[in-house]
Short mmCIF file of C-alpha atoms in Angstrom, two decimals:
data_model
loop_
_atom_site.label_atom_id
_atom_site.label_comp_id
_atom_site.label_asym_id
_atom_site.label_seq_id
_atom_site.Cartn_x
_atom_site.Cartn_y
_atom_site.Cartn_z
CA MET A 24 89.86 78.49 44.61
CA LYS A 25 88.27 79.37 47.53
CA TYR A 26 84.63 81.21 47.70
CA ILE A 27 83.24 83.00 50.86
CA GLY A 28 79.63 81.34 51.79
CA ASN A 29 79.94 78.51 49.45
CA ILE A 30 83.54 77.32 50.33
CA ARG A 31 85.06 75.13 47.56
CA PHE A 32 88.83 74.21 47.26
CA MET A 33 89.74 72.73 43.73
CA ALA A 34 93.18 71.02 43.11
CA ARG A 35 94.46 69.37 39.86
CA GLY A 36 95.29 65.45 39.77
CA ILE A 37 95.58 65.32 43.89
CA MET A 38 92.96 64.36 46.19
CA ALA A 39 90.63 67.69 47.00
CA VAL A 40 88.93 68.17 50.22
CA LEU A 41 85.64 70.07 50.42
CA PRO A 42 84.02 71.24 53.69
CA ALA A 43 80.71 73.11 52.95
CA LEU A 44 78.75 75.16 55.46
CA ALA A 45 74.94 75.38 55.19
CA VAL A 46 73.92 79.02 54.36
CA LEU A 47 72.52 80.96 57.27
CA SER A 48 69.22 82.58 57.03
CA LEU A 49 69.19 86.02 56.85
CA ALA A 50 65.49 86.55 57.56
CA SER A 51 65.39 88.41 60.91
CA CYS A 52 62.42 86.68 62.16
CA GLN A 53 63.75 82.95 61.73
CA GLU A 54 65.96 80.78 64.36
CA GLU A 55 69.49 80.21 62.86
CA GLU A 56 69.54 76.61 61.33
CA PRO A 57 71.85 74.15 62.37
CA MET A 58 75.58 74.16 60.68
CA LYS A 59 76.02 71.48 58.06
CA SER A 60 79.35 70.44 56.86
CA VAL A 61 80.29 68.16 54.02
CA ASP A 62 83.90 66.30 53.25
CA LEU A 63 84.19 65.72 49.68
CA ARG A 64 87.12 64.53 48.21
CA TYR A 65 88.18 63.47 44.33
CA LEU A 66 91.02 62.75 42.42
CA ALA A 67 90.47 63.87 38.99
CA GLU A 68 92.53 65.99 36.18
CA ASP A 69 91.24 69.23 35.20
CA SER A 70 90.66 67.96 31.50
CA TYR A 71 90.95 65.08 29.42
CA SER A 72 91.41 64.47 25.73
CA LEU A 73 89.63 61.32 23.83
CA THR A 74 89.74 59.93 20.48
CA ALA A 75 86.69 59.78 18.27
CA SER A 76 86.18 56.24 18.38
CA ASP A 77 87.35 53.57 21.26
CA ALA A 78 88.33 56.40 23.35
CA GLU A 79 90.21 54.90 26.52
CA PRO A 80 87.74 55.04 29.50
CA ILE A 81 88.22 58.07 32.39
CA THR A 82 88.86 57.05 35.70
CA LEU A 83 87.97 58.99 38.82
CA TYR A 84 88.14 58.70 42.64
CA VAL A 85 85.43 60.03 44.83
CA SER A 86 84.60 59.83 48.59
CA SER A 87 82.63 61.99 50.92
CA THR A 88 80.93 62.07 54.17
CA ASP A 89 77.63 62.74 52.18
CA PRO A 90 76.02 60.78 49.52
CA TRP A 91 77.47 62.06 46.37
CA THR A 92 77.00 61.84 42.38
CA VAL A 93 79.15 62.32 39.27
CA PHE A 94 77.08 63.24 36.31
CA SER A 95 77.73 64.59 32.83
CA GLN A 96 76.38 67.83 31.16
CA HIS A 97 75.64 65.52 28.14
CA PRO A 98 74.48 61.91 29.66
CA ASP A 99 73.81 60.59 26.10
CA TRP A 100 77.56 60.62 25.27
CA CYS A 101 78.53 58.42 27.89
CA THR A 102 78.16 56.06 30.74
CA ILE A 103 79.12 56.51 34.27
CA SER A 104 79.91 53.52 36.92
CA PRO A 105 78.86 54.25 39.36
CA SER A 106 77.32 57.41 38.89
CA GLU A 107 76.62 57.85 42.59
CA GLY A 108 77.49 56.49 46.05
CA GLU A 109 76.64 56.67 49.71
CA ALA A 110 78.45 58.24 52.74
CA GLY A 111 81.61 56.32 53.05
CA VAL A 112 85.02 56.10 54.82
CA LEU A 113 87.18 59.12 53.27
CA SER A 114 90.58 57.05 53.12
CA GLU A 115 88.60 54.31 50.65
CA PRO A 116 87.52 56.29 47.85
CA THR A 117 85.16 54.70 45.38
CA GLU A 118 86.59 54.30 41.65
CA VAL A 119 84.21 55.78 38.77
CA THR A 120 84.51 55.02 35.37
CA VAL A 121 83.28 57.19 32.59
CA THR A 122 83.23 55.58 28.81
CA TYR A 123 82.20 57.69 26.07
CA ASN A 124 80.72 56.52 23.10
CA ASP A 125 82.33 57.00 19.60
CA ASN A 126 81.86 60.47 18.21
CA THR A 127 80.25 60.16 14.81
CA GLY A 128 80.23 63.77 14.16
CA LEU A 129 82.76 65.70 12.17
CA ASP A 130 83.29 68.45 14.81
CA ASP A 131 85.18 67.80 18.20
CA ARG A 132 82.76 68.01 21.00
CA ILE A 133 83.22 69.15 24.58
CA ASP A 134 81.63 67.53 27.52
CA THR A 135 81.54 68.57 31.29
CA LEU A 136 81.68 66.13 34.19
CA ILE A 137 80.57 67.42 37.69
CA ILE A 138 81.47 65.82 41.16
CA GLN A 139 78.83 66.79 43.54
CA SER A 140 77.81 65.94 47.32
CA ASP A 141 74.91 67.19 48.70
CA TYR A 142 74.35 70.47 46.83
CA TRP A 143 78.05 71.28 46.96
CA ILE A 144 79.95 70.86 43.50
CA GLY A 145 83.24 69.71 44.24
CA LYS A 146 84.90 69.71 40.48
CA TRP A 147 84.03 70.23 37.09
CA VAL A 148 86.06 68.19 34.71
CA GLN A 149 86.22 69.24 30.90
CA VAL A 150 85.96 66.31 28.40
CA ILE A 151 87.28 67.11 24.59
CA GLN A 152 86.48 64.14 22.16
CA LYS A 153 87.74 64.71 18.66
CA GLY A 154 85.17 64.49 15.64
CA THR A 155 85.61 62.25 12.74
CA ALA A 156 86.79 64.76 9.99
CA TYR A 157 89.70 64.08 7.99
CA MET A 158 91.38 65.13 4.94
CA GLU A 159 94.57 63.62 3.26
CA PHE A 160 96.87 64.57 0.30
CA ASP A 161 98.72 62.32 -1.98
CA THR A 162 100.94 65.29 -2.51
CA PRO A 163 100.82 68.04 -0.15
CA GLU A 164 104.11 69.29 -1.57
CA VAL A 165 104.41 69.93 -5.35
CA SER A 166 107.63 70.96 -7.17
CA LEU A 167 107.22 72.22 -10.80
CA THR A 168 109.66 73.32 -13.50
CA GLN A 169 110.36 76.58 -14.96
CA GLU A 170 107.96 75.88 -17.70
CA GLY A 171 104.97 75.57 -15.35
CA GLY A 172 101.99 73.71 -16.83
CA THR A 173 99.07 72.10 -15.12
CA THR A 174 99.01 69.68 -12.10
CA SER A 175 96.26 68.13 -9.94
CA VAL A 176 96.43 66.87 -6.22
CA SER A 177 94.17 64.34 -5.08
CA LEU A 178 92.51 64.49 -1.69
CA SER A 179 90.63 62.07 0.62
CA THR A 180 88.06 63.61 3.03
CA ASN A 181 84.74 62.92 4.59
CA HIS A 182 83.29 66.60 4.80
CA ARG A 183 82.79 69.72 2.42
CA TRP A 184 85.93 71.43 1.44
CA THR A 185 86.79 74.68 -0.36
CA ALA A 186 90.02 75.42 -2.12
CA THR A 187 91.63 78.90 -2.41
CA VAL A 188 95.02 80.35 -3.37
CA THR A 189 96.55 82.27 -0.34
CA ALA A 190 100.19 82.87 -1.79
CA GLY A 191 101.45 83.07 -5.33
CA ALA A 192 97.79 84.25 -6.75
CA GLU A 193 99.69 85.96 -9.64
CA TRP A 194 101.18 83.15 -11.25
CA LEU A 195 99.04 80.31 -9.56
CA THR A 196 95.62 79.53 -10.58
CA LEU A 197 93.00 77.07 -9.91
CA GLU A 198 91.21 75.12 -12.45
CA GLY A 199 87.78 73.19 -12.62
CA ALA A 200 85.95 72.59 -9.57
CA VAL A 201 87.19 74.58 -6.06
CA THR A 202 84.85 73.11 -3.97
CA GLY A 203 83.78 69.64 -3.02
CA ASP A 204 81.79 67.39 -0.42
CA GLY A 205 83.92 64.29 0.25
CA ASP A 206 87.01 62.76 -2.20
CA GLY A 207 88.10 65.04 -4.78
CA SER A 208 91.11 66.61 -6.77
CA VAL A 209 92.47 70.07 -6.48
CA THR A 210 93.82 71.35 -10.06
CA PHE A 211 95.99 74.26 -10.44
CA THR A 212 98.07 75.60 -13.35
CA ALA A 213 101.31 77.70 -12.95
CA GLU A 214 102.72 79.96 -15.32
CA PRO A 215 106.23 79.97 -16.78
CA ASN A 216 109.04 81.42 -14.37
CA LYS A 217 111.32 83.67 -15.90
CA GLY A 218 112.77 84.91 -12.34
CA GLU A 219 113.69 83.28 -8.94
CA VAL A 220 112.66 80.39 -7.43
CA ARG A 221 108.83 80.83 -6.30
CA THR A 222 106.78 79.10 -3.76
CA GLY A 223 102.92 79.45 -3.88
CA ILE A 224 100.21 78.10 -1.14
CA ILE A 225 97.04 76.42 -1.72
CA SER A 226 94.74 76.44 1.36
CA ILE A 227 91.79 74.00 1.96
CA LEU A 228 89.33 75.08 4.06
CA ASP A 229 86.95 72.65 6.17
CA HIS A 230 83.10 72.52 6.36
CA ASN A 231 83.29 75.25 8.69
CA ASP A 232 85.62 77.66 6.61
CA VAL A 233 88.65 77.10 8.44
CA GLU A 234 92.01 76.27 6.96
CA CYS A 235 92.77 72.53 7.81
CA ALA A 236 95.35 72.01 5.54
CA VAL A 237 97.81 73.38 2.74
CA ILE A 238 99.25 72.29 -0.79
CA THR A 239 102.83 74.16 -0.97
CA VAL A 240 103.63 74.59 -4.69
CA THR A 241 107.55 75.51 -5.28
CA GLN A 242 108.03 76.26 -9.15
CA GLU A 243 112.03 76.16 -10.07
CA GLY A 244 113.76 79.61 -11.33
CA VAL A 245 116.80 81.26 -11.23
CA GLN A 246 118.64 80.02 -7.85
CA LEU A 247 121.30 82.76 -6.18
CA ASP A 248 121.55 81.88 -2.44
CA PRO A 249 124.28 83.31 -0.71
CA SER A 250 125.35 81.73 2.91
CA VAL A 251 125.47 85.22 4.30
CA THR A 252 124.10 88.74 3.27
CA LEU A 253 126.21 90.33 6.11
CA ILE A 254 129.83 90.23 7.15
CA LYS A 255 131.35 91.45 9.98
CA THR A 256 134.95 90.92 10.58
CA ASP A 257 138.20 91.95 12.53
CA TRP A 258 140.56 94.62 11.30
CA LYS A 259 143.17 92.10 10.08
CA ALA A 260 143.73 91.42 6.54
CA LYS A 261 142.18 88.16 5.58
CA GLU A 262 140.31 86.16 2.91
CA TYR A 263 136.58 85.70 3.68
CA VAL A 264 134.59 83.01 1.91
CA ILE A 265 130.80 83.33 0.96
CA HIS A 266 129.30 79.82 -0.19
CA VAL A 267 126.84 80.65 -3.07
CA GLU A 268 123.93 78.09 -4.34
CA SER A 269 123.15 78.77 -7.59
CA ASN A 270 121.65 76.87 -11.05
CA SER A 271 123.02 79.79 -13.45
CA GLU A 272 126.01 82.05 -14.40
CA TRP A 273 126.40 84.97 -11.86
CA THR A 274 128.70 87.72 -11.29
CA VAL A 275 129.88 89.84 -8.42
CA THR A 276 130.40 93.57 -8.38
CA LYS A 277 131.31 96.57 -6.26
CA ASP A 278 128.44 99.03 -5.64
CA ASP A 279 130.87 101.81 -5.60
CA PRO A 280 134.00 100.88 -7.70
CA ASP A 281 135.98 103.35 -5.70
CA VAL A 282 136.35 101.54 -2.47
CA ALA A 283 139.84 99.76 -2.59
CA TRP A 284 140.07 98.16 0.88
CA TYR A 285 138.57 94.72 -0.53
CA SER A 286 138.49 92.73 -3.92
CA PHE A 287 137.95 89.47 -5.33
CA PRO A 288 140.43 87.24 -6.96
CA GLN A 289 137.37 85.98 -9.21
CA SER A 290 134.23 87.71 -10.45
CA SER A 291 132.40 85.43 -12.87
CA PHE A 292 131.11 82.07 -11.93
CA THR A 293 129.08 79.31 -13.22
CA GLY A 294 126.52 77.54 -10.75
CA THR A 295 127.30 76.68 -7.09
CA GLN A 296 130.96 78.17 -5.90
CA ASP A 297 132.48 79.98 -3.39
CA LEU A 298 133.17 83.53 -3.49
CA VAL A 299 136.38 84.72 -2.05
CA VAL A 300 136.34 88.68 -0.77
CA SER A 301 140.01 89.85 -0.07
CA ILE A 302 140.18 92.29 2.67
CA LEU A 303 142.82 94.59 3.57
CA GLU A 304 144.16 95.44 7.10
CA SER A 305 142.13 98.51 8.51
CA PRO A 306 144.18 101.49 9.51
CA THR A 307 141.32 103.79 10.78
CA ASN A 308 139.84 103.81 14.26
CA THR A 309 136.22 103.24 13.02
CA VAL A 310 134.22 100.76 11.17
CA ARG A 311 134.02 100.88 7.79
CA THR A 312 131.13 99.68 5.41
CA ALA A 313 130.79 98.54 2.03
CA THR A 314 128.35 96.64 -0.25
CA PHE A 315 128.50 94.53 -3.13
CA THR A 316 126.04 92.66 -5.55
CA ILE A 317 126.11 89.14 -6.93
CA SER A 318 123.69 89.10 -10.02
CA SER A 319 122.52 86.19 -12.28
CA VAL A 320 123.37 86.21 -15.92
CA SER A 321 121.61 84.61 -18.92
CA GLU A 322 121.82 84.96 -22.52
CA ASP A 323 117.86 84.49 -22.84
CA GLU A 324 116.76 88.31 -22.23
CA SER A 325 113.26 87.35 -21.13
CA VAL A 326 115.01 85.53 -18.10
CA ILE A 327 114.71 87.98 -15.27
CA PRO A 328 117.86 88.71 -13.42
CA VAL A 329 118.35 87.91 -9.51
CA SER A 330 120.47 90.09 -7.58
CA LYS A 331 121.53 89.94 -3.92
CA GLN A 332 123.35 92.67 -1.93
CA ILE A 333 125.93 91.71 0.69
CA THR A 334 127.03 94.20 3.16
CA ILE A 335 130.55 93.67 4.50
CA LYS A 336 131.83 95.56 7.98
CA GLN A 337 135.19 95.66 9.19
CA SER A 338 136.25 96.74 12.73
CA TYR A 339 138.92 98.92 13.65
CA GLN A 340 142.16 97.83 15.52
CA PHE A 341 141.74 97.54 19.20
CA LEU A 342 144.13 100.10 20.46
CA PRO A 343 143.22 100.73 24.41
CA ASP A 344 145.22 103.64 25.92
CA MET A 345 147.71 101.21 28.17
CA ILE A 346 148.05 102.60 31.51
CA GLU A 347 151.10 102.17 33.53
CA PHE A 348 150.81 100.28 37.09
CA THR A 349 151.77 103.37 38.75
CA GLN A 350 151.10 103.69 42.63
CA SER A 351 148.52 106.29 41.91
CA GLU A 352 146.84 104.13 39.43
CA ILE A 353 146.93 101.15 41.77
CA ASP A 354 145.37 103.31 44.48
CA ALA A 355 142.69 104.66 42.48
CA THR A 356 141.68 101.76 40.51
CA TRP A 357 142.91 98.66 41.88
CA MET A 358 141.96 96.82 45.37
CA VAL A 359 145.18 94.84 46.37
CA TRP A 360 145.64 92.56 49.25
CA GLY A 361 147.63 89.32 50.18
CA TYR A 362 151.13 89.41 50.51
CA GLY A 363 154.05 89.58 48.01
CA TYR A 364 152.79 92.78 46.44
CA SER A 365 155.31 95.45 45.61
CA SER A 366 155.42 98.50 42.87
CA ASN A 367 158.47 99.98 41.37
CA GLY A 368 156.56 103.00 40.35
CA ASP A 369 155.64 101.75 36.97
CA ASP A 370 154.64 98.05 37.44
CA LEU A 371 152.75 96.01 39.78
CA ILE A 372 154.80 93.17 41.08
CA MET A 373 153.30 90.05 42.68
CA THR A 374 154.44 86.76 44.26
CA SER A 375 152.50 83.98 45.54
CA GLY A 376 149.01 84.76 46.86
CA ALA A 377 149.16 88.26 46.04
CA ARG A 378 146.14 89.61 43.93
CA SER A 379 144.21 92.59 42.84
CA GLU A 380 140.99 93.24 41.54
CA SER A 381 138.81 96.17 40.11
CA ARG A 382 135.38 96.13 40.02
CA PHE A 383 132.45 97.78 38.12
CA ARG A 384 134.56 97.01 34.58
CA GLU A 385 132.53 97.81 31.27
CA ILE A 386 132.28 95.16 28.60
CA GLY A 387 134.69 95.13 25.51
CA TYR A 388 138.25 94.62 25.24
CA HIS A 389 140.58 94.26 28.46
CA THR A 390 143.98 93.56 27.80
CA PHE A 391 147.21 93.26 30.25
CA LYS A 392 150.94 93.50 29.26
CA ILE A 393 152.85 91.01 31.53
CA LYS A 394 156.97 91.47 31.39
CA SER A 395 159.25 88.08 30.94
CA MET A 396 158.63 85.71 33.72
CA ASP A 397 161.19 83.76 35.64
CA SER A 398 161.26 80.01 35.17
CA ASP A 399 159.03 79.30 38.33
CA ALA A 400 156.71 82.21 38.30
CA ALA A 401 152.91 81.76 37.70
CA PHE A 402 150.02 84.39 37.47
CA ARG A 403 146.26 84.51 37.14
CA LEU A 404 144.08 86.83 35.29
CA GLU A 405 140.29 86.38 35.82
CA LEU A 406 137.07 88.20 34.42
CA LEU A 407 134.14 87.38 36.53
CA TYR A 408 130.62 88.09 35.83
CA ASN A 409 127.84 88.02 38.39
CA GLY A 410 124.27 88.81 37.90
CA GLY A 411 121.27 87.12 39.41
CA ALA A 412 121.25 83.64 38.51
CA TYR A 413 124.81 84.07 36.57
CA ASP A 414 127.87 83.31 38.35
CA VAL A 415 130.82 82.96 35.70
CA MET A 416 134.55 83.14 35.42
CA PHE A 417 136.82 83.23 32.83
CA ARG A 418 140.58 82.46 33.58
CA TRP A 419 143.94 83.02 32.33
CA GLY A 420 146.44 80.89 34.11
CA ALA A 421 149.98 80.40 32.93
CA ASP A 422 153.43 79.54 34.27
CA ALA A 423 156.86 79.30 32.68
CA THR A 424 157.17 75.58 32.83
CA THR A 425 153.73 74.16 31.92
CA GLY A 426 152.48 76.57 29.47
CA MET A 427 149.21 79.04 29.39
CA THR A 428 145.73 77.46 29.67
CA PHE A 429 142.33 79.59 29.32
CA THR A 430 139.00 78.03 30.82
CA GLU A 431 135.58 79.21 31.59
CA GLN A 432 133.86 77.64 34.54
CA GLY A 433 130.15 78.15 35.74
CA SER A 434 128.34 77.54 32.80
CA ASN A 435 128.69 73.81 32.19
CA SER A 436 130.70 74.42 28.84
CA ASN A 437 133.68 72.43 27.84
CA LEU A 438 135.81 75.62 26.74
CA VAL A 439 139.48 74.99 27.91
CA GLY A 440 142.42 75.35 25.96
CA VAL A 441 146.15 75.14 26.12
CA VAL A 442 148.64 77.23 24.10
CA PRO A 443 152.20 77.65 24.46
CA PHE A 444 154.02 81.05 24.89
CA ASP A 445 157.25 82.35 25.32
CA TYR A 446 157.69 83.10 29.07
CA SER A 447 161.26 84.75 28.36
CA GLN A 448 159.29 87.56 26.28
CA PRO A 449 156.80 90.09 27.09
CA ASN A 450 153.30 88.56 26.58
CA GLU A 451 149.82 90.20 26.00
CA PHE A 452 146.84 88.58 27.39
CA SER A 453 143.31 89.91 26.48
CA TYR A 454 139.45 89.32 26.84
CA TYR A 455 136.72 90.39 24.45
CA PHE A 456 133.42 90.21 26.11
CA ALA A 457 130.44 91.80 24.20
CA PRO A 458 127.05 90.67 23.18
CA ASN A 459 126.75 88.85 19.71
CA ASP A 460 124.02 89.98 17.12
CA GLU A 461 121.35 87.96 18.93
CA ASN A 462 122.32 89.82 22.14
CA PHE A 463 123.61 86.84 23.89
CA MET A 464 127.11 87.42 25.83
CA TYR A 465 129.99 86.47 23.66
CA VAL A 466 134.02 86.18 24.63
CA GLU A 467 137.29 85.86 23.12
CA TYR A 468 140.29 84.87 24.39
CA MET A 469 143.44 86.48 22.89
CA LEU A 470 147.15 85.94 23.24
CA ASN A 471 149.34 88.59 21.91
CA GLY A 472 146.39 89.68 19.71
CA ASP A 473 145.51 86.20 17.95
CA ILE A 474 142.11 84.70 19.03
CA VAL A 475 143.01 81.35 20.69
CA GLY A 476 139.19 80.52 22.25
CA THR A 477 135.75 81.77 21.91
CA TYR A 478 132.32 80.82 23.97
CA THR A 479 129.20 82.07 23.34
CA PHE A 480 126.54 82.28 26.30
CA ASP A 481 123.06 81.28 24.42
CA GLY A 482 122.83 77.89 26.11
CA SER A 483 123.03 75.79 22.75
CA ASP A 484 125.61 73.38 24.52
CA GLY A 485 123.34 73.14 27.68
CA GLY A 486 125.63 75.92 29.39
CA THR A 487 124.61 79.25 31.11
CA VAL A 488 122.60 81.68 29.20
CA ILE A 489 123.89 85.35 29.71
CA PRO A 490 121.34 87.94 27.79
CA TYR A 491 122.61 91.30 26.97
CA PRO A 492 121.93 93.84 28.75
CA LEU A 493 123.76 92.77 31.62
CA GLU A 494 122.24 92.23 35.11
CA GLY A 495 125.24 92.30 37.00
CA GLN A 496 128.77 93.51 37.25
CA ILE A 497 132.30 92.56 35.71
CA THR A 498 135.24 92.06 37.91
CA ILE A 499 138.57 91.82 36.80
CA LEU A 500 141.20 90.09 39.02
CA ILE A 501 145.00 89.62 38.41
CA GLY A 502 147.68 88.36 40.63
CA ALA A 503 150.03 85.54 41.27
CA THR A 504 148.90 81.86 41.47
CA ALA A 505 148.85 80.83 45.35
CA GLY A 506 151.34 78.22 46.18
CA ALA A 507 153.58 79.06 43.24
CA ALA A 508 157.18 79.87 44.02
CA GLU A 509 158.40 83.06 44.80
CA ASP A 510 159.65 84.22 41.23
CA ALA A 511 157.58 87.59 40.55
CA VAL A 512 154.77 88.27 37.84
CA VAL A 513 155.33 91.47 36.75
CA PHE A 514 152.18 93.59 35.11
CA ASP A 515 153.63 96.19 33.08
CA SER A 516 150.22 97.92 32.07
CA TRP A 517 146.92 97.33 31.39
CA GLY A 518 144.05 98.65 28.73
CA HIS A 519 140.47 98.98 27.91
CA CYS A 520 138.41 99.41 24.65
CA PRO A 521 134.63 99.73 24.60
CA VAL A 522 132.45 97.20 22.51
CA ILE A 523 132.58 98.01 18.64
CA ASP A 524 129.84 100.27 17.42
CA TRP A 525 128.85 98.50 13.95
CA GLY A 526 126.81 101.04 13.51
CA ASP A 527 123.42 98.59 13.04
#
């Protein structure tokens, strides 16, 4: 940090140099005083944190071209040795030890050490020493039965305290003394619980009326906790399983009984069980949504039923408008280079080393149909994303002899797979690249409509993090693998669908 006229340089944890210039007299009738400089150097942190008792000494290093001193704003709290020194060799700093007395007060205390040479201050060092205030509970977390009742929690402390209910005051009441000075106990009563499991909080305020601790009180009740409350599923028919934690009987019902595209093989349950939702294939081109409710059941009319609503959303089938690789489509959309490229009017034909790319593609579903392959053919299909620090590639690679592989490169992930495919038949290779619910990019690899691999770019495995919205561009690259035999790879058609609009 630099000040004009009173020049000071400050550094954290390194030796700092302080050249200082004497202030010139502003009186017009006086002669200019000779200029004086001070070279003050020190090694010290910006701040130190110490324990209340038996604190570790602080060590500083100081050297200067002028006599110097180190002093405290609270000299009765500590001993500084040595507290001053003569001008010396700058390369041979003096070790200064600062030892603090025990802090017997309840509160933390703050001191400042000042390093100074002549009248130039080189550094202010903050020292925070903890106070002796403490508070301990024998049981900071209390579990109560549904019947409730009165419970006490002992506390050990050396200061004044106050207890207050900060959550659950409608059923949790403090009994007896709610304040104390030193060791004591907090007594509270919980009313019987006829509803769901509930939690209350008792806060303990210290002698400064600041919350210093809490007692968490959990009372048993009706439990009905589904593993999810929102289902998002694809267009295919399937059975979706929801795990439900419960301590009672419970049922499931449709909120709209006329919705027929999903059903429940079982609708009545006891305790913790799995709820199976049977979902039919979607014939629509829009997302369809429904809700159903799970509810606790009790013969005791005084028990308050617990209900949880669950939403189910099913996407539409990916049905991109497939576009033939006509010459006009290739010229308009695809940048082709390399030898071994040709077109028969409806197909893009490539042999070893040929490739084509299309830039600025949208996120969503990209699919490519490839005609049956000769035994020595090999192709490549890549989706590349580049944006700032991101440089990620998703690759399909296949040949007729070794099968099909998919990989994700550039994010330190372990996503890699090998799945067989029948090269003698036409095949469809696809990507789905879109944000997930947390707005991290997610990719699916699909072979003939079936998902064979997925990856989420949220950094959970140490890989690249790609947030949404994207900052870069997507490039689609297709071609024949370099070095492959001359048997051709025939790209029949391609298509794209945008990201599903779930209506969230």
